[in-house]
mmCIF file with all atom_site columns, C-alpha atoms in Angstrom:
data_model
loop_
_atom_site.group_PDB
_atom_site.id
_atom_site.type_symbol
_atom_site.label_atom_id
_atom_site.label_alt_id
_atom_site.label_comp_id
_atom_site.label_asym_id
_atom_site.label_entity_id
_atom_site.label_seq_id
_atom_site.pdbx_PDB_ins_code
_atom_site.Cartn_x
_atom_site.Cartn_y
_atom_site.Cartn_z
_atom_site.occupancy
_atom_site.B_iso_or_equiv
_atom_site.pdbx_formal_charge
_atom_site.auth_seq_id
_atom_site.auth_comp_id
_atom_site.auth_asym_id
_atom_site.auth_atom_id
_atom_site.pdbx_PDB_model_num
ATOM 1   C CA . LEU A 1 1   ? 0.286   0.192   -0.044  1.00 51.00 ? 225 LEU A CA 1
ATOM 2   C CA . HIS A 1 2   ? 1.570   3.635   -1.171  1.00 44.00 ? 226 HIS A CA 1
ATOM 3   C CA . ASN A 1 3   ? 0.289   6.935   -0.282  1.00 45.00 ? 227 ASN A CA 1
ATOM 4   C CA . ASN A 1 4   ? 1.999   9.444   -2.440  1.00 45.00 ? 228 ASN A CA 1
ATOM 5   C CA . ARG A 1 5   ? 1.044   11.695  -0.178  1.00 43.00 ? 229 ARG A CA 1
ATOM 6   C CA . HIS A 1 6   ? 2.589   11.418  2.942   1.00 37.00 ? 230 HIS A CA 1
ATOM 7   C CA . SER A 1 7   ? 6.195   9.824   3.782   1.00 31.00 ? 231 SER A CA 1
ATOM 8   C CA . PHE A 1 8   ? 5.702   5.833   3.796   1.00 30.00 ? 232 PHE A CA 1
ATOM 9   C CA . PRO A 1 9   ? 6.175   3.692   6.967   1.00 38.00 ? 233 PRO A CA 1
ATOM 10  C CA . THR A 1 10  ? 9.783   1.919   7.197   1.00 35.00 ? 234 THR A CA 1
ATOM 11  C CA . ARG A 1 11  ? 7.716   -1.541  6.418   1.00 38.00 ? 235 ARG A CA 1
ATOM 12  C CA . ARG A 1 12  ? 7.454   -2.290  2.415   1.00 42.00 ? 236 ARG A CA 1
ATOM 13  C CA . SER A 1 13  ? 4.401   -1.789  0.865   1.00 49.00 ? 237 SER A CA 1
ATOM 14  C CA . SER A 1 14  ? 3.568   -5.927  0.521   1.00 52.00 ? 238 SER A CA 1
ATOM 15  C CA . ASP A 1 15  ? 3.927   -6.175  3.872   1.00 68.00 ? 239 ASP A CA 1
ATOM 16  C CA . LEU A 1 16  ? 1.205   -3.738  4.563   1.00 80.00 ? 240 LEU A CA 1
ATOM 17  C CA . LEU A 1 17  ? -0.791  -5.621  1.673   1.00 88.00 ? 241 LEU A CA 1
ATOM 18  C CA . ASP A 1 18  ? 0.178   -8.783  3.739   1.00 90.00 ? 242 ASP A CA 1
ATOM 19  C CA . GLU A 1 19  ? -1.634  -7.490  6.387   1.00 92.00 ? 243 GLU A CA 1
ATOM 20  C CA . VAL A 1 20  ? -3.925  -9.919  8.771   1.00 95.00 ? 244 VAL A CA 1
ATOM 21  C CA . LEU A 1 21  ? -7.815  -8.808  9.086   1.00 97.00 ? 245 LEU A CA 1
ATOM 22  C CA . ARG A 1 22  ? -10.233 -10.841 10.008  1.00 97.00 ? 246 ARG A CA 1
ATOM 23  C CA . ASP A 1 23  ? -13.848 -11.129 7.569   1.00 97.00 ? 247 ASP A CA 1
ATOM 24  C CA . HIS A 1 24  ? -17.437 -11.047 8.402   1.00 97.00 ? 248 HIS A CA 1
ATOM 25  C CA . GLU A 1 25  ? -16.589 -14.818 9.176   1.00 96.00 ? 249 GLU A CA 1
ATOM 26  C CA . GLY A 1 26  ? -14.082 -14.200 11.599  1.00 96.00 ? 250 GLY A CA 1
ATOM 27  C CA . ARG A 1 27  ? -11.536 -15.887 9.276   1.00 97.00 ? 251 ARG A CA 1
ATOM 28  C CA . PRO A 1 28  ? -8.464  -14.533 8.342   1.00 97.00 ? 252 PRO A CA 1
ATOM 29  C CA . VAL A 1 29  ? -7.324  -12.377 5.167   1.00 97.00 ? 253 VAL A CA 1
ATOM 30  C CA . THR A 1 30  ? -4.976  -9.945  3.975   1.00 95.00 ? 254 THR A CA 1
ATOM 31  C CA . LEU A 1 31  ? -5.518  -6.762  2.158   1.00 93.00 ? 255 LEU A CA 1
ATOM 32  C CA . ARG A 1 32  ? -3.740  -8.283  -0.622  1.00 93.00 ? 256 ARG A CA 1
ATOM 33  C CA . SER A 1 33  ? -6.902  -10.557 -1.433  1.00 95.00 ? 257 SER A CA 1
ATOM 34  C CA . ALA A 1 34  ? -8.703  -7.420  -1.975  1.00 94.00 ? 258 ALA A CA 1
ATOM 35  C CA . PHE A 1 35  ? -6.019  -7.316  -5.325  1.00 93.00 ? 259 PHE A CA 1
ATOM 36  C CA . ARG A 1 36  ? -6.070  -10.733 -6.310  1.00 90.00 ? 260 ARG A CA 1
ATOM 37  C CA . ASP A 1 37  ? -7.702  -10.599 -10.188 1.00 90.00 ? 261 ASP A CA 1
ATOM 38  C CA . GLY A 1 38  ? -5.738  -6.681  -11.072 1.00 93.00 ? 262 GLY A CA 1
ATOM 39  C CA . LYS A 1 39  ? -8.424  -4.590  -9.928  1.00 95.00 ? 263 LYS A CA 1
ATOM 40  C CA . PRO A 1 40  ? -8.882  -1.180  -8.167  1.00 96.00 ? 264 PRO A CA 1
ATOM 41  C CA . VAL A 1 41  ? -10.096 -1.300  -4.858  1.00 96.00 ? 265 VAL A CA 1
ATOM 42  C CA . VAL A 1 42  ? -12.236 1.397   -3.354  1.00 97.00 ? 266 VAL A CA 1
ATOM 43  C CA . LEU A 1 43  ? -11.339 1.422   0.911   1.00 97.00 ? 267 LEU A CA 1
ATOM 44  C CA . ALA A 1 44  ? -12.984 2.581   3.195   1.00 97.00 ? 268 ALA A CA 1
ATOM 45  C CA . LEU A 1 45  ? -12.217 2.908   6.316   1.00 97.00 ? 269 LEU A CA 1
ATOM 46  C CA . VAL A 1 46  ? -14.701 3.049   9.037   1.00 97.00 ? 270 VAL A CA 1
ATOM 47  C CA . TYR A 1 47  ? -16.592 1.818   12.569  1.00 94.00 ? 271 TYR A CA 1
ATOM 48  C CA . TYR A 1 48  ? -19.679 -0.794  11.953  1.00 95.00 ? 272 TYR A CA 1
ATOM 49  C CA . ASP A 1 49  ? -21.338 0.241   15.028  1.00 93.00 ? 273 ASP A CA 1
ATOM 50  C CA . CYS A 1 50  ? -20.585 4.051   14.169  1.00 92.00 ? 274 CYS A CA 1
ATOM 51  C CA . PRO A 1 51  ? -23.942 5.598   14.960  1.00 90.00 ? 275 PRO A CA 1
ATOM 52  C CA . MET A 1 52  ? -24.071 8.451   11.665  1.00 86.00 ? 276 MET A CA 1
ATOM 53  C CA . LEU A 1 53  ? -21.087 9.096   9.763   1.00 94.00 ? 277 LEU A CA 1
ATOM 54  C CA . CYS A 1 54  ? -19.347 5.831   8.841   1.00 95.00 ? 278 CYS A CA 1
ATOM 55  C CA . GLY A 1 55  ? -23.094 5.044   7.553   1.00 94.00 ? 279 GLY A CA 1
ATOM 56  C CA . LEU A 1 56  ? -23.750 7.778   5.481   1.00 96.00 ? 280 LEU A CA 1
ATOM 57  C CA . ILE A 1 57  ? -19.758 7.075   3.800   1.00 97.00 ? 281 ILE A CA 1
ATOM 58  C CA . GLN A 1 58  ? -20.870 3.889   2.950   1.00 96.00 ? 282 GLN A CA 1
ATOM 59  C CA . THR A 1 59  ? -24.482 4.631   2.230   1.00 96.00 ? 283 THR A CA 1
ATOM 60  C CA . GLY A 1 60  ? -22.651 7.253   -0.098  1.00 97.00 ? 284 GLY A CA 1
ATOM 61  C CA . MET A 1 61  ? -20.319 4.760   -1.385  1.00 97.00 ? 285 MET A CA 1
ATOM 62  C CA . ALA A 1 62  ? -23.125 2.054   -2.184  1.00 97.00 ? 286 ALA A CA 1
ATOM 63  C CA . ARG A 1 63  ? -24.882 4.661   -4.513  1.00 96.00 ? 287 ARG A CA 1
ATOM 64  C CA . ALA A 1 64  ? -21.992 5.469   -6.289  1.00 97.00 ? 288 ALA A CA 1
ATOM 65  C CA . MET A 1 65  ? -21.466 2.089   -7.203  1.00 96.00 ? 289 MET A CA 1
ATOM 66  C CA . ARG A 1 66  ? -24.410 1.108   -8.221  1.00 95.00 ? 290 ARG A CA 1
ATOM 67  C CA . GLU A 1 67  ? -24.791 4.348   -10.562 1.00 96.00 ? 291 GLU A CA 1
ATOM 68  C CA . ASN A 1 68  ? -21.439 4.779   -11.986 1.00 95.00 ? 292 ASN A CA 1
ATOM 69  C CA . GLY A 1 69  ? -21.848 2.087   -15.016 1.00 94.00 ? 293 GLY A CA 1
ATOM 70  C CA . LEU A 1 70  ? -19.146 0.276   -13.741 1.00 95.00 ? 294 LEU A CA 1
ATOM 71  C CA . THR A 1 71  ? -19.576 -3.292  -12.073 1.00 94.00 ? 295 THR A CA 1
ATOM 72  C CA . ALA A 1 72  ? -18.692 -4.081  -8.704  1.00 94.00 ? 296 ALA A CA 1
ATOM 73  C CA . GLY A 1 73  ? -16.800 -7.625  -8.666  1.00 94.00 ? 297 GLY A CA 1
ATOM 74  C CA . ARG A 1 74  ? -16.143 -7.277  -12.456 1.00 94.00 ? 298 ARG A CA 1
ATOM 75  C CA . ASP A 1 75  ? -14.438 -3.684  -13.130 1.00 96.00 ? 299 ASP A CA 1
ATOM 76  C CA . PHE A 1 76  ? -13.475 -3.300  -9.579  1.00 96.00 ? 300 PHE A CA 1
ATOM 77  C CA . ARG A 1 77  ? -13.423 -4.190  -5.509  1.00 97.00 ? 301 ARG A CA 1
ATOM 78  C CA . ALA A 1 78  ? -14.994 -2.291  -2.745  1.00 97.00 ? 302 ALA A CA 1
ATOM 79  C CA . VAL A 1 79  ? -13.339 -3.314  1.194   1.00 97.00 ? 303 VAL A CA 1
ATOM 80  C CA . SER A 1 80  ? -14.530 -1.553  4.444   1.00 98.00 ? 304 SER A CA 1
ATOM 81  C CA . ILE A 1 81  ? -12.451 -2.027  7.635   1.00 98.00 ? 305 ILE A CA 1
ATOM 82  C CA . SER A 1 82  ? -13.240 -1.580  10.813  1.00 97.00 ? 306 SER A CA 1
ATOM 83  C CA . PHE A 1 83  ? -10.884 0.441   13.047  1.00 96.00 ? 307 PHE A CA 1
ATOM 84  C CA . ALA A 1 84  ? -12.299 -0.587  15.969  1.00 95.00 ? 308 ALA A CA 1
ATOM 85  C CA . PRO A 1 85  ? -11.031 -3.409  17.365  1.00 94.00 ? 309 PRO A CA 1
ATOM 86  C CA . GLU A 1 86  ? -14.165 -4.095  19.726  1.00 94.00 ? 310 GLU A CA 1
ATOM 87  C CA . GLU A 1 87  ? -16.222 -4.769  16.941  1.00 96.00 ? 311 GLU A CA 1
ATOM 88  C CA . THR A 1 88  ? -17.020 -8.899  16.149  1.00 97.00 ? 312 THR A CA 1
ATOM 89  C CA . PRO A 1 89  ? -17.854 -10.883 12.911  1.00 98.00 ? 313 PRO A CA 1
ATOM 90  C CA . ALA A 1 90  ? -21.406 -10.224 13.451  1.00 97.00 ? 314 ALA A CA 1
ATOM 91  C CA . GLN A 1 91  ? -21.602 -7.214  13.163  1.00 97.00 ? 315 GLN A CA 1
ATOM 92  C CA . ALA A 1 92  ? -19.414 -6.964  10.281  1.00 97.00 ? 316 ALA A CA 1
ATOM 93  C CA . LYS A 1 93  ? -21.646 -9.640  8.521   1.00 97.00 ? 317 LYS A CA 1
ATOM 94  C CA . GLU A 1 94  ? -24.551 -7.560  9.292   1.00 96.00 ? 318 GLU A CA 1
ATOM 95  C CA . ARG A 1 95  ? -23.046 -4.636  7.450   1.00 96.00 ? 319 ARG A CA 1
ATOM 96  C CA . ARG A 1 96  ? -22.389 -6.620  4.932   1.00 97.00 ? 320 ARG A CA 1
ATOM 97  C CA . ARG A 1 97  ? -25.777 -8.064  4.098   1.00 96.00 ? 321 ARG A CA 1
ATOM 98  C CA . GLY A 1 98  ? -27.336 -4.797  4.217   1.00 96.00 ? 322 GLY A CA 1
ATOM 99  C CA . TYR A 1 99  ? -25.128 -3.366  1.831   1.00 96.00 ? 323 TYR A CA 1
ATOM 100 C CA . LEU A 1 100 ? -24.964 -6.033  -0.613  1.00 96.00 ? 324 LEU A CA 1
ATOM 101 C CA . GLN A 1 101 ? -28.653 -6.110  -0.416  1.00 94.00 ? 325 GLN A CA 1
ATOM 102 C CA . SER A 1 102 ? -28.976 -2.440  -0.993  1.00 93.00 ? 326 SER A CA 1
ATOM 103 C CA . MET A 1 103 ? -27.025 -2.459  -4.641  1.00 92.00 ? 327 MET A CA 1
ATOM 104 C CA . GLY A 1 104 ? -28.483 -5.753  -5.762  1.00 92.00 ? 328 GLY A CA 1
ATOM 105 C CA . LEU A 1 105 ? -26.059 -8.578  -4.453  1.00 92.00 ? 329 LEU A CA 1
ATOM 106 C CA . SER A 1 106 ? -26.617 -11.581 -3.427  1.00 92.00 ? 330 SER A CA 1
ATOM 107 C CA . GLU A 1 107 ? -24.632 -12.681 0.074   1.00 91.00 ? 331 GLU A CA 1
ATOM 108 C CA . ALA A 1 108 ? -22.686 -15.036 -1.908  1.00 91.00 ? 332 ALA A CA 1
ATOM 109 C CA . SER A 1 109 ? -20.781 -11.825 -3.513  1.00 93.00 ? 333 SER A CA 1
ATOM 110 C CA . ASP A 1 110 ? -16.968 -11.098 -3.547  1.00 93.00 ? 334 ASP A CA 1
ATOM 111 C CA . ALA A 1 111 ? -17.601 -7.616  -5.142  1.00 95.00 ? 335 ALA A CA 1
ATOM 112 C CA . TRP A 1 112 ? -17.941 -5.703  -1.948  1.00 97.00 ? 336 TRP A CA 1
ATOM 113 C CA . SER A 1 113 ? -15.706 -7.324  1.775   1.00 97.00 ? 337 SER A CA 1
ATOM 114 C CA . PHE A 1 114 ? -16.015 -6.203  5.312   1.00 98.00 ? 338 PHE A CA 1
ATOM 115 C CA . TRP A 1 115 ? -12.955 -6.785  7.212   1.00 98.00 ? 339 TRP A CA 1
ATOM 116 C CA . LEU A 1 116 ? -12.506 -6.583  10.741  1.00 97.00 ? 340 LEU A CA 1
ATOM 117 C CA . ASP A 1 117 ? -9.243  -5.090  12.845  1.00 96.00 ? 341 ASP A CA 1
ATOM 118 C CA . GLU A 1 118 ? -6.339  -8.039  13.773  1.00 95.00 ? 342 GLU A CA 1
ATOM 119 C CA . GLY A 1 119 ? -3.970  -6.491  15.985  1.00 94.00 ? 343 GLY A CA 1
ATOM 120 C CA . GLY A 1 120 ? -3.454  -3.185  15.139  1.00 95.00 ? 344 GLY A CA 1
ATOM 121 C CA . SER A 1 121 ? -3.822  -4.215  11.193  1.00 96.00 ? 345 SER A CA 1
ATOM 122 C CA . ALA A 1 122 ? -6.501  -1.774  10.495  1.00 96.00 ? 346 ALA A CA 1
ATOM 123 C CA . ARG A 1 123 ? -4.307  1.275   12.258  1.00 95.00 ? 347 ARG A CA 1
ATOM 124 C CA . ARG A 1 124 ? -1.529  0.563   9.907   1.00 94.00 ? 348 ARG A CA 1
ATOM 125 C CA . ILE A 1 125 ? -3.233  0.392   6.971   1.00 94.00 ? 349 ILE A CA 1
ATOM 126 C CA . ALA A 1 126 ? -4.632  3.463   7.717   1.00 94.00 ? 350 ALA A CA 1
ATOM 127 C CA . ASP A 1 127 ? -1.999  5.016   8.452   1.00 92.00 ? 351 ASP A CA 1
ATOM 128 C CA . ALA A 1 128 ? -0.249  4.407   5.276   1.00 91.00 ? 352 ALA A CA 1
ATOM 129 C CA . VAL A 1 129 ? -2.992  6.298   3.456   1.00 90.00 ? 353 VAL A CA 1
ATOM 130 C CA . GLY A 1 130 ? -3.067  8.856   5.589   1.00 90.00 ? 354 GLY A CA 1
ATOM 131 C CA . PHE A 1 131 ? -6.464  7.992   7.085   1.00 92.00 ? 355 PHE A CA 1
ATOM 132 C CA . HIS A 1 132 ? -6.234  9.542   10.564  1.00 93.00 ? 356 HIS A CA 1
ATOM 133 C CA . TYR A 1 133 ? -9.052  8.621   13.755  1.00 92.00 ? 357 TYR A CA 1
ATOM 134 C CA . LYS A 1 134 ? -9.110  8.806   17.504  1.00 94.00 ? 358 LYS A CA 1
ATOM 135 C CA . LYS A 1 135 ? -11.301 7.494   20.105  1.00 92.00 ? 359 LYS A CA 1
ATOM 136 C CA . ASP A 1 136 ? -12.971 10.545  21.867  1.00 90.00 ? 360 ASP A CA 1
ATOM 137 C CA . GLU A 1 137 ? -12.816 8.949   25.420  1.00 90.00 ? 361 GLU A CA 1
ATOM 138 C CA . VAL A 1 138 ? -16.193 11.395  26.936  1.00 91.00 ? 362 VAL A CA 1
ATOM 139 C CA . SER A 1 139 ? -18.684 9.783   23.502  1.00 89.00 ? 363 SER A CA 1
ATOM 140 C CA . GLY A 1 140 ? -16.494 6.695   22.952  1.00 87.00 ? 364 GLY A CA 1
ATOM 141 C CA . GLU A 1 141 ? -17.238 7.119   19.472  1.00 91.00 ? 365 GLU A CA 1
ATOM 142 C CA . TRP A 1 142 ? -14.560 7.740   17.078  1.00 91.00 ? 366 TRP A CA 1
ATOM 143 C CA . ALA A 1 143 ? -13.189 10.304  15.583  1.00 87.00 ? 367 ALA A CA 1
ATOM 144 C CA . HIS A 1 144 ? -11.921 10.651  11.951  1.00 93.00 ? 368 HIS A CA 1
ATOM 145 C CA . LEU A 1 145 ? -12.641 11.826  8.530   1.00 91.00 ? 369 LEU A CA 1
ATOM 146 C CA . ALA A 1 146 ? -15.357 11.522  6.320   1.00 95.00 ? 370 ALA A CA 1
ATOM 147 C CA . SER A 1 147 ? -12.943 9.619   2.927   1.00 95.00 ? 371 SER A CA 1
ATOM 148 C CA . ILE A 1 148 ? -12.782 6.621   0.956   1.00 96.00 ? 372 ILE A CA 1
ATOM 149 C CA . PHE A 1 149 ? -9.738  6.037   -1.142  1.00 95.00 ? 373 PHE A CA 1
ATOM 150 C CA . VAL A 1 150 ? -9.670  4.269   -5.099  1.00 95.00 ? 374 VAL A CA 1
ATOM 151 C CA . LEU A 1 151 ? -6.449  2.101   -5.425  1.00 94.00 ? 375 LEU A CA 1
ATOM 152 C CA . SER A 1 152 ? -4.618  1.307   -7.816  1.00 94.00 ? 376 SER A CA 1
ATOM 153 C CA . PRO A 1 153 ? -4.266  -2.635  -8.834  1.00 94.00 ? 377 PRO A CA 1
ATOM 154 C CA . ASP A 1 154 ? -0.724  -2.411  -7.422  1.00 90.00 ? 378 ASP A CA 1
ATOM 155 C CA . GLY A 1 155 ? -2.118  -0.820  -4.270  1.00 90.00 ? 379 GLY A CA 1
ATOM 156 C CA . ARG A 1 156 ? -1.114  2.320   -4.188  1.00 89.00 ? 380 ARG A CA 1
ATOM 157 C CA . VAL A 1 157 ? -3.457  5.408   -3.548  1.00 91.00 ? 381 VAL A CA 1
ATOM 158 C CA . SER A 1 158 ? -4.743  6.977   -6.728  1.00 92.00 ? 382 SER A CA 1
ATOM 159 C CA . ARG A 1 159 ? -7.687  9.148   -5.567  1.00 92.00 ? 383 ARG A CA 1
ATOM 160 C CA . TYR A 1 160 ? -8.958  10.270  -2.300  1.00 94.00 ? 384 TYR A CA 1
ATOM 161 C CA . LEU A 1 161 ? -12.516 11.156  -2.293  1.00 95.00 ? 385 LEU A CA 1
ATOM 162 C CA . TYR A 1 162 ? -13.854 13.138  0.618   1.00 95.00 ? 386 TYR A CA 1
ATOM 163 C CA . GLY A 1 163 ? -17.531 13.248  2.323   1.00 95.00 ? 387 GLY A CA 1
ATOM 164 C CA . ILE A 1 164 ? -20.629 11.220  1.944   1.00 96.00 ? 388 ILE A CA 1
ATOM 165 C CA . ASP A 1 165 ? -21.683 11.605  -1.650  1.00 95.00 ? 389 ASP A CA 1
ATOM 166 C CA . PHE A 1 166 ? -19.453 10.801  -4.347  1.00 96.00 ? 390 PHE A CA 1
ATOM 167 C CA . PRO A 1 167 ? -21.025 11.482  -7.469  1.00 96.00 ? 391 PRO A CA 1
ATOM 168 C CA . PRO A 1 168 ? -20.916 8.941   -10.132 1.00 95.00 ? 392 PRO A CA 1
ATOM 169 C CA . LYS A 1 169 ? -18.809 10.549  -12.947 1.00 95.00 ? 393 LYS A CA 1
ATOM 170 C CA . ASP A 1 170 ? -16.092 11.244  -10.348 1.00 94.00 ? 394 ASP A CA 1
ATOM 171 C CA . PHE A 1 171 ? -16.230 7.705   -8.781  1.00 96.00 ? 395 PHE A CA 1
ATOM 172 C CA . ARG A 1 172 ? -16.097 6.026   -12.143 1.00 96.00 ? 396 ARG A CA 1
ATOM 173 C CA . LEU A 1 173 ? -13.589 8.256   -13.347 1.00 94.00 ? 397 LEU A CA 1
ATOM 174 C CA . SER A 1 174 ? -11.620 7.499   -10.481 1.00 95.00 ? 398 SER A CA 1
ATOM 175 C CA . LEU A 1 175 ? -11.588 4.165   -10.638 1.00 96.00 ? 399 LEU A CA 1
ATOM 176 C CA . VAL A 1 176 ? -10.444 4.471   -14.645 1.00 95.00 ? 400 VAL A CA 1
ATOM 177 C CA . GLU A 1 177 ? -7.497  6.173   -14.031 1.00 93.00 ? 401 GLU A CA 1
ATOM 178 C CA . ALA A 1 178 ? -7.009  3.778   -10.718 1.00 93.00 ? 402 ALA A CA 1
ATOM 179 C CA . ALA A 1 179 ? -7.356  1.022   -13.184 1.00 92.00 ? 403 ALA A CA 1
ATOM 180 C CA . ASP A 1 180 ? -4.576  2.491   -15.969 1.00 87.00 ? 404 ASP A CA 1
ATOM 181 C CA . GLY A 1 181 ? -2.494  3.031   -12.485 1.00 81.00 ? 405 GLY A CA 1
ATOM 182 C CA . LYS A 1 182 ? -2.656  6.635   -12.705 1.00 76.00 ? 406 LYS A CA 1
ATOM 183 C CA . LEU A 1 183 ? -1.673  8.437   -9.492  1.00 77.00 ? 407 LEU A CA 1
ATOM 184 C CA . GLY A 1 184 ? -4.101  11.802  -8.374  1.00 67.00 ? 408 GLY A CA 1
ATOM 185 C CA . THR A 1 185 ? -3.827  14.332  -5.182  1.00 59.00 ? 409 THR A CA 1
ATOM 186 C CA . SER A 1 186 ? -6.281  14.840  -2.687  1.00 53.00 ? 410 SER A CA 1
#
């Protein structure tokens, strides 16, 4: 995983792609597996029990994925990673079911994966793409930006998309550029 804006951790990018996470069934999985077919990946760093912002981000992402003219699973993949270490496979499974259903995809689809932190892997991935978050000790909620990342097939950050609404035309262009290995700016 490369970030073209921030300095990289001392670890090689291939090491970051090999970070072990957990899928919605609790099985180990690596970020590299999302890139297995050489397609760009849309990455969302969220937490599944979020009372507001993360759901808005993922709903906007689902809308853009449905309406951009490309097909999730065929032309690109999506991955949501919970950075909250206390979250469970059951939470990931429920979010996955709902968002796949909203896109008209079956639960057997691997177009959009919902993964969990394992031993700080989500933090290391977030640091690599320049995504910062912090737990608010008073509210117990996580403070973070509203953004998603479009990654090139080799794991580099191609585009940062900010907010909760991702216009389908912009989303598509970001995926096409990422597929061609082009790196944009935030």
